[in-house]
CSV table of C-alpha atoms in Angstrom, one decimal:
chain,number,residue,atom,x,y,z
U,1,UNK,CA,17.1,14.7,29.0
U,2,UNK,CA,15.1,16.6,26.1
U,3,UNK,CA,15.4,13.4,23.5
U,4,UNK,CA,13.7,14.9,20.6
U,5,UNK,CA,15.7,18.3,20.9
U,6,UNK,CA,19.1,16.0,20.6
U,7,UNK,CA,17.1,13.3,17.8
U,8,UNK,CA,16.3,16.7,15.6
U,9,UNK,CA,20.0,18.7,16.3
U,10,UNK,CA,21.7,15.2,15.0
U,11,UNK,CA,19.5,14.0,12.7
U,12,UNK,CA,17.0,16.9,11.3
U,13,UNK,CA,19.6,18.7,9.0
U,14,UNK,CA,21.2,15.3,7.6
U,15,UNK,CA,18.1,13.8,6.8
U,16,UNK,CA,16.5,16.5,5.2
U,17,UNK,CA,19.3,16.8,2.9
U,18,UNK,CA,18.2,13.4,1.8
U,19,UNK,CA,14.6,14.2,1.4
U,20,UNK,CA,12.8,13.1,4.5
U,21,UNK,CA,10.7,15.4,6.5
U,22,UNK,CA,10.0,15.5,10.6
U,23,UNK,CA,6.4,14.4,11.0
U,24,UNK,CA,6.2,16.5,14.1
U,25,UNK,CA,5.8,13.1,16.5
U,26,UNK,CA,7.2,12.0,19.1
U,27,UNK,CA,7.7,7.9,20.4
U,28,UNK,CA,8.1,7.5,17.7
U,29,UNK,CA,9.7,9.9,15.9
U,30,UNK,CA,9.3,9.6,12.6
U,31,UNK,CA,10.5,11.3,9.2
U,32,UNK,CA,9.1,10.5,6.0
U,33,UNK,CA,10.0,10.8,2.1
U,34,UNK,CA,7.6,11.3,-0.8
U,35,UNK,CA,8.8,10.4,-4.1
U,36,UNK,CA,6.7,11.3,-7.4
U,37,UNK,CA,4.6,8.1,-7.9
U,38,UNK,CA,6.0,5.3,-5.0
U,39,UNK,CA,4.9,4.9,-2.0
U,40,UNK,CA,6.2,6.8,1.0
U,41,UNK,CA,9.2,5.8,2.9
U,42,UNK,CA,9.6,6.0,6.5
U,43,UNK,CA,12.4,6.4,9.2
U,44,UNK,CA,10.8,5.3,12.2
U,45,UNK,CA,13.0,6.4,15.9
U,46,UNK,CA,11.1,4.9,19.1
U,47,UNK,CA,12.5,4.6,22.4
U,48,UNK,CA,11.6,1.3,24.2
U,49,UNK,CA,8.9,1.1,27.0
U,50,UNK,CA,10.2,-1.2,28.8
U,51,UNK,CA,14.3,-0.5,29.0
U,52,UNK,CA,14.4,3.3,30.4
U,53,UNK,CA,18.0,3.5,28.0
U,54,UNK,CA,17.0,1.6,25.2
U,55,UNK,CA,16.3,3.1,21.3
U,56,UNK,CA,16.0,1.7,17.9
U,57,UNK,CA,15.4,2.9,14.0
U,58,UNK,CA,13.5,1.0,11.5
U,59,UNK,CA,12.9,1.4,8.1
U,60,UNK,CA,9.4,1.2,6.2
U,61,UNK,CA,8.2,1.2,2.9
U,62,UNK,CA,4.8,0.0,1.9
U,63,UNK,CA,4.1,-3.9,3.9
U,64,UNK,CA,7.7,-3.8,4.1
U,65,UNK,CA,10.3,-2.8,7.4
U,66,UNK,CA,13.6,-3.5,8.3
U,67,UNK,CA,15.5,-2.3,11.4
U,68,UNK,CA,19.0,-0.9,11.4
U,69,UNK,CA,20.4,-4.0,12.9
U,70,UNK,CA,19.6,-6.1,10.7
U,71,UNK,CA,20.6,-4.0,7.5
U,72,UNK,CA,23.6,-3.1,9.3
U,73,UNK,CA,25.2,-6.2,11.3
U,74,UNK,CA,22.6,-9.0,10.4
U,75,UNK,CA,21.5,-9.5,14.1
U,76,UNK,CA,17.6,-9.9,15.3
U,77,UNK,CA,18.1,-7.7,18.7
U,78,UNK,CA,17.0,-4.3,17.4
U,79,UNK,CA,18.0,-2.0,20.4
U,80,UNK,CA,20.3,0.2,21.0
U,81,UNK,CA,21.2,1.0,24.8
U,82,UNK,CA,22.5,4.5,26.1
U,83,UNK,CA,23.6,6.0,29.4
U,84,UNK,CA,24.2,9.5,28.8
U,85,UNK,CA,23.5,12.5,26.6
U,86,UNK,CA,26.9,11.7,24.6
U,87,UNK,CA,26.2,7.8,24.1
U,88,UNK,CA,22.9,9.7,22.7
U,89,UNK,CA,24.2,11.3,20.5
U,90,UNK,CA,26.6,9.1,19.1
U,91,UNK,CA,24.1,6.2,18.5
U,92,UNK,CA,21.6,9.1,16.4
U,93,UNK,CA,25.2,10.2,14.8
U,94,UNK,CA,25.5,6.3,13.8
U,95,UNK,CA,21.5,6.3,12.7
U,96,UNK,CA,22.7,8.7,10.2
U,97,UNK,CA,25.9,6.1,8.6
U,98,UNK,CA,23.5,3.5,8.6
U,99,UNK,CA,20.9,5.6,6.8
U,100,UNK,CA,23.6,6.7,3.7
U,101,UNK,CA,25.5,3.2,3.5
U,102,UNK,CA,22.3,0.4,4.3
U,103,UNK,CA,19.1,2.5,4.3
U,104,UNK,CA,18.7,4.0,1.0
U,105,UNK,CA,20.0,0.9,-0.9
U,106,UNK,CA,17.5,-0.7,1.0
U,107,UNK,CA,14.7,1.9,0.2
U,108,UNK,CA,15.6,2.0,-3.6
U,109,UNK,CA,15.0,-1.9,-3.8
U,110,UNK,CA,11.9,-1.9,-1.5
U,111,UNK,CA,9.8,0.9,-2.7
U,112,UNK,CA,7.1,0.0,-4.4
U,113,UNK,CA,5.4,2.4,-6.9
U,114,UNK,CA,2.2,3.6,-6.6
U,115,UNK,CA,-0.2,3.1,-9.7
U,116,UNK,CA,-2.3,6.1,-10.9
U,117,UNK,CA,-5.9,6.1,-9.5
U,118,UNK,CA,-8.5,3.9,-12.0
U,119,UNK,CA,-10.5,6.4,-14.3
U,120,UNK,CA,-13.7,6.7,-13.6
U,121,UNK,CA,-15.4,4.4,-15.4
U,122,UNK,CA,-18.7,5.0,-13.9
U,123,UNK,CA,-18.9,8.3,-15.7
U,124,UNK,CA,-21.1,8.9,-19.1
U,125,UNK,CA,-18.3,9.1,-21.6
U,126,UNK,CA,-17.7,5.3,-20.4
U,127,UNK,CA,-21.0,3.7,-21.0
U,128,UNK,CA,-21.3,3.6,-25.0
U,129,UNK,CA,-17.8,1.9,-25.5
U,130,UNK,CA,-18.8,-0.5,-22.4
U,131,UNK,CA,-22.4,-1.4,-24.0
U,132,UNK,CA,-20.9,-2.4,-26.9
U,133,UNK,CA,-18.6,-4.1,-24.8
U,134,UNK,CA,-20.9,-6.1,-23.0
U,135,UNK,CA,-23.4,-6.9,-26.5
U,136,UNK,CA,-20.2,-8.1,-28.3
U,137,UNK,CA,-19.3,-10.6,-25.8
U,138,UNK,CA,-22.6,-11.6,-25.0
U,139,UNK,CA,-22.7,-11.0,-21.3
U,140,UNK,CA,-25.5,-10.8,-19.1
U,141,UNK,CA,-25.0,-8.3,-16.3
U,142,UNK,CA,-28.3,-10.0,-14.4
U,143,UNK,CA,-26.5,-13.9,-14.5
U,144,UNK,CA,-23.4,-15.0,-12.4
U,145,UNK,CA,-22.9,-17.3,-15.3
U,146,UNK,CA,-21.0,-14.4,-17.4
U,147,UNK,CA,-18.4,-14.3,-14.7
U,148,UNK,CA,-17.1,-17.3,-16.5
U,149,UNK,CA,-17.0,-15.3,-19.6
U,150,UNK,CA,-15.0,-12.2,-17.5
U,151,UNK,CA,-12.5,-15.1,-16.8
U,152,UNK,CA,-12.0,-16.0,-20.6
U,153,UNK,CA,-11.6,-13.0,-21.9
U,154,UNK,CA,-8.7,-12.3,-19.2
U,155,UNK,CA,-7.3,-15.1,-19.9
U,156,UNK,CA,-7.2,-14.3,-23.9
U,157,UNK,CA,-5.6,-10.5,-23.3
U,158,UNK,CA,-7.0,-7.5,-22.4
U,159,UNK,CA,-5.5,-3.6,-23.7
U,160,UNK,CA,-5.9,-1.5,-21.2
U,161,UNK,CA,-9.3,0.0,-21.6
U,162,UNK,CA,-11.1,-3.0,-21.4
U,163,UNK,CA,-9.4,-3.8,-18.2
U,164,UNK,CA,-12.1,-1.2,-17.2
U,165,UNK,CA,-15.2,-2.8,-19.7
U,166,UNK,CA,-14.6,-6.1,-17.5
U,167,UNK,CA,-14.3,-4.6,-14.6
U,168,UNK,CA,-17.5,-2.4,-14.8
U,169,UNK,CA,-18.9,-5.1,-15.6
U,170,UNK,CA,-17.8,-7.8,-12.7
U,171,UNK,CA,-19.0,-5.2,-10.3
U,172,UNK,CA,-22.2,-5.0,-12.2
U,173,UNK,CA,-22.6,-8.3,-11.5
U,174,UNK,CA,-21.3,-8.2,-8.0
U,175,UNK,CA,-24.2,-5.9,-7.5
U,176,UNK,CA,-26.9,-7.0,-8.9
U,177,UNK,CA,-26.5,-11.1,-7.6
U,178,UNK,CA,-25.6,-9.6,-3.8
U,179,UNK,CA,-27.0,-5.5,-3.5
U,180,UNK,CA,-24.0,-2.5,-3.1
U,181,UNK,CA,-23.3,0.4,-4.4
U,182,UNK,CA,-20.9,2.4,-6.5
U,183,UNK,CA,-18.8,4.9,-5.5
U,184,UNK,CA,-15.9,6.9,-6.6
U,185,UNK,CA,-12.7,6.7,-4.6
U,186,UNK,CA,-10.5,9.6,-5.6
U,187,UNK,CA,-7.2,8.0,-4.9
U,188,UNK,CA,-8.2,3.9,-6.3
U,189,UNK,CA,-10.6,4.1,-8.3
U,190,UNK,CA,-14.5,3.2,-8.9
U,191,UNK,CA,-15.8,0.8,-6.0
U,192,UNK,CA,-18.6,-1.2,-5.0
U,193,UNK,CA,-19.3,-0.5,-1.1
U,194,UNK,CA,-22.0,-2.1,1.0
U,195,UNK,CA,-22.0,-5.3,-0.7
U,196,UNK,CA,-24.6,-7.6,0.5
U,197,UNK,CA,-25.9,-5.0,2.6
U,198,UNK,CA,-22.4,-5.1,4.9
U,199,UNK,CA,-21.6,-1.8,5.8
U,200,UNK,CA,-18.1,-2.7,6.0
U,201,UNK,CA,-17.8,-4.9,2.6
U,202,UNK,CA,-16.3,-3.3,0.0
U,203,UNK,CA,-13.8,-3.9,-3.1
U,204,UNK,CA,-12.8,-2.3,-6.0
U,205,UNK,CA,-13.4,-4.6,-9.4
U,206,UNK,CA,-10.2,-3.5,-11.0
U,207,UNK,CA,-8.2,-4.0,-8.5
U,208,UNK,CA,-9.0,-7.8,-8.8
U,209,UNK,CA,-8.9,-7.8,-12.2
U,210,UNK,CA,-5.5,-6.8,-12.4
U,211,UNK,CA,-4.8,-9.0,-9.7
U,212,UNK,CA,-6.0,-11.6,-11.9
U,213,UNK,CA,-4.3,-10.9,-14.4
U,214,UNK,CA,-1.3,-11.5,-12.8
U,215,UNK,CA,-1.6,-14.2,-11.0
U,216,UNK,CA,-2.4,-16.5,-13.8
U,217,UNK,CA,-3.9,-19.4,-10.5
U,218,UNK,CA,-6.7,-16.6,-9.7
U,219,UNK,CA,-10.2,-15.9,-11.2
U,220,UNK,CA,-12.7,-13.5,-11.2
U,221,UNK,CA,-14.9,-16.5,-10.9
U,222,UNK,CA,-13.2,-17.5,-7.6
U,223,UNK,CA,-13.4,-14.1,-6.1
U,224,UNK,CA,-16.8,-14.2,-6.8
U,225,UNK,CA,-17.2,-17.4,-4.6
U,226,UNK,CA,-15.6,-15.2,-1.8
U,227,UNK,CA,-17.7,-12.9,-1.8
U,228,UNK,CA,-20.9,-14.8,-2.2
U,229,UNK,CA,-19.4,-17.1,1.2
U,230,UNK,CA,-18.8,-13.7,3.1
U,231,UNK,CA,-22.5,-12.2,2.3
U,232,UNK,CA,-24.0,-16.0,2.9
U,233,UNK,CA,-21.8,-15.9,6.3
């Protein structure tokens, strides 16, 4: 039995009318969506390993999944079991209603957008707004101490540029209490990599300031600590 030559004649036409493309995989077999800004959505079709007539469809977005059972009937048992070409085709045939009726509602109130990529602050036209930055607040680059300052000025509002000032400068910090080095991440963002000499140690700054920002029980200053404890470890 050719599965993926039935999955694609019963499924292929009906989902690309809604947008999602065949990835070209198979066990899984898997067809995705892009949408201007969000992350991708995912219809995910794998046949079980351990039950020879056994198959199943979930739905991912993002950290998030669902299976079809559960959007569909509420139950935990995810599998779907088959005995011939026809029960095959009905159960892909079913995919599909569940799809229309349960998965795109689900989709639309799961996907999570996708934020443009930081600018590069790094760059030249950056440094004189972020000097002045810096001597109007007092900070000292060189001392852990202005962390604390970081922390108050989140805390007193930032507009969106000087989301970047403070975070240029918390990964100025970051490198010059523990060693790394910046580099430009084309799809996030300016980041610090091999902090503390760890090849594998790595963040970007404004990715926890924002996160900081809002989640009013987090500081830059405790992040900080985090990193100092993994670089000490």
């Amino acid at each position: 039995m050719n599965l993926t030559k039935i999955l694609l004649k019963e499924l292929q036409d009906g989902l690309k009318e809604l947008s999602f493309e065949f990835e070209g995989s198979s066990n899984p077999w898997v067809f995705v969506r892009s949408r201007e800004g969000y992350v991708q959505e995912y219809i995910e079709i794998d046949k079980s390993n351990w039950e020879p007539n056994a198959i199943r469809c979930t739905f991912q977005t993002g950290s998030k999944s669902v299976s079809s059972t559960k959007l569909e009937r509420h139950q935990v048992n995810e599998w779907y079991m088959y005995q011939d070409k026809e029960e095959l085709r009905s159960i892909f045939k079913h995919f599909l209603k569940i799809i229309e009726q349960f998965a795109l509602p689900w989709f639309a109130k799961n996907t999570e957008f996708t934020p443009p990529p930081a600018p590069n602050y790094l760059e030249g036209n950056w440094r004189n707004p972020i000097e002045n930055f810096v001597n109007n607040n007092k900070l000292n680059l060189h001392s852990s101490e202005s962390v604390e300052i970081l922390d108050q000025l989140v805390i007193k509002g930032l507009v969106q540029d000087e989301i970047y000032y403070v975070s240029y400068c918390f990964g100025e910090i970051i490198r010059n209490q523990f060693g790394g080095q910046w580099r430009y991440d084309a799809e996030k963002g300016p980041r610090m990599d091999n902090i503390g000499g760890i090849a594998a140690f790595k963040r970007w700054p404004h990715t926890l300031v924002n996160i900081v920002i809002k989640e009013k029980t987090l500081s830059l200053k405790r992040y900080f600590e985090d990193i100092a404890y993994v670089v000490a470890g």
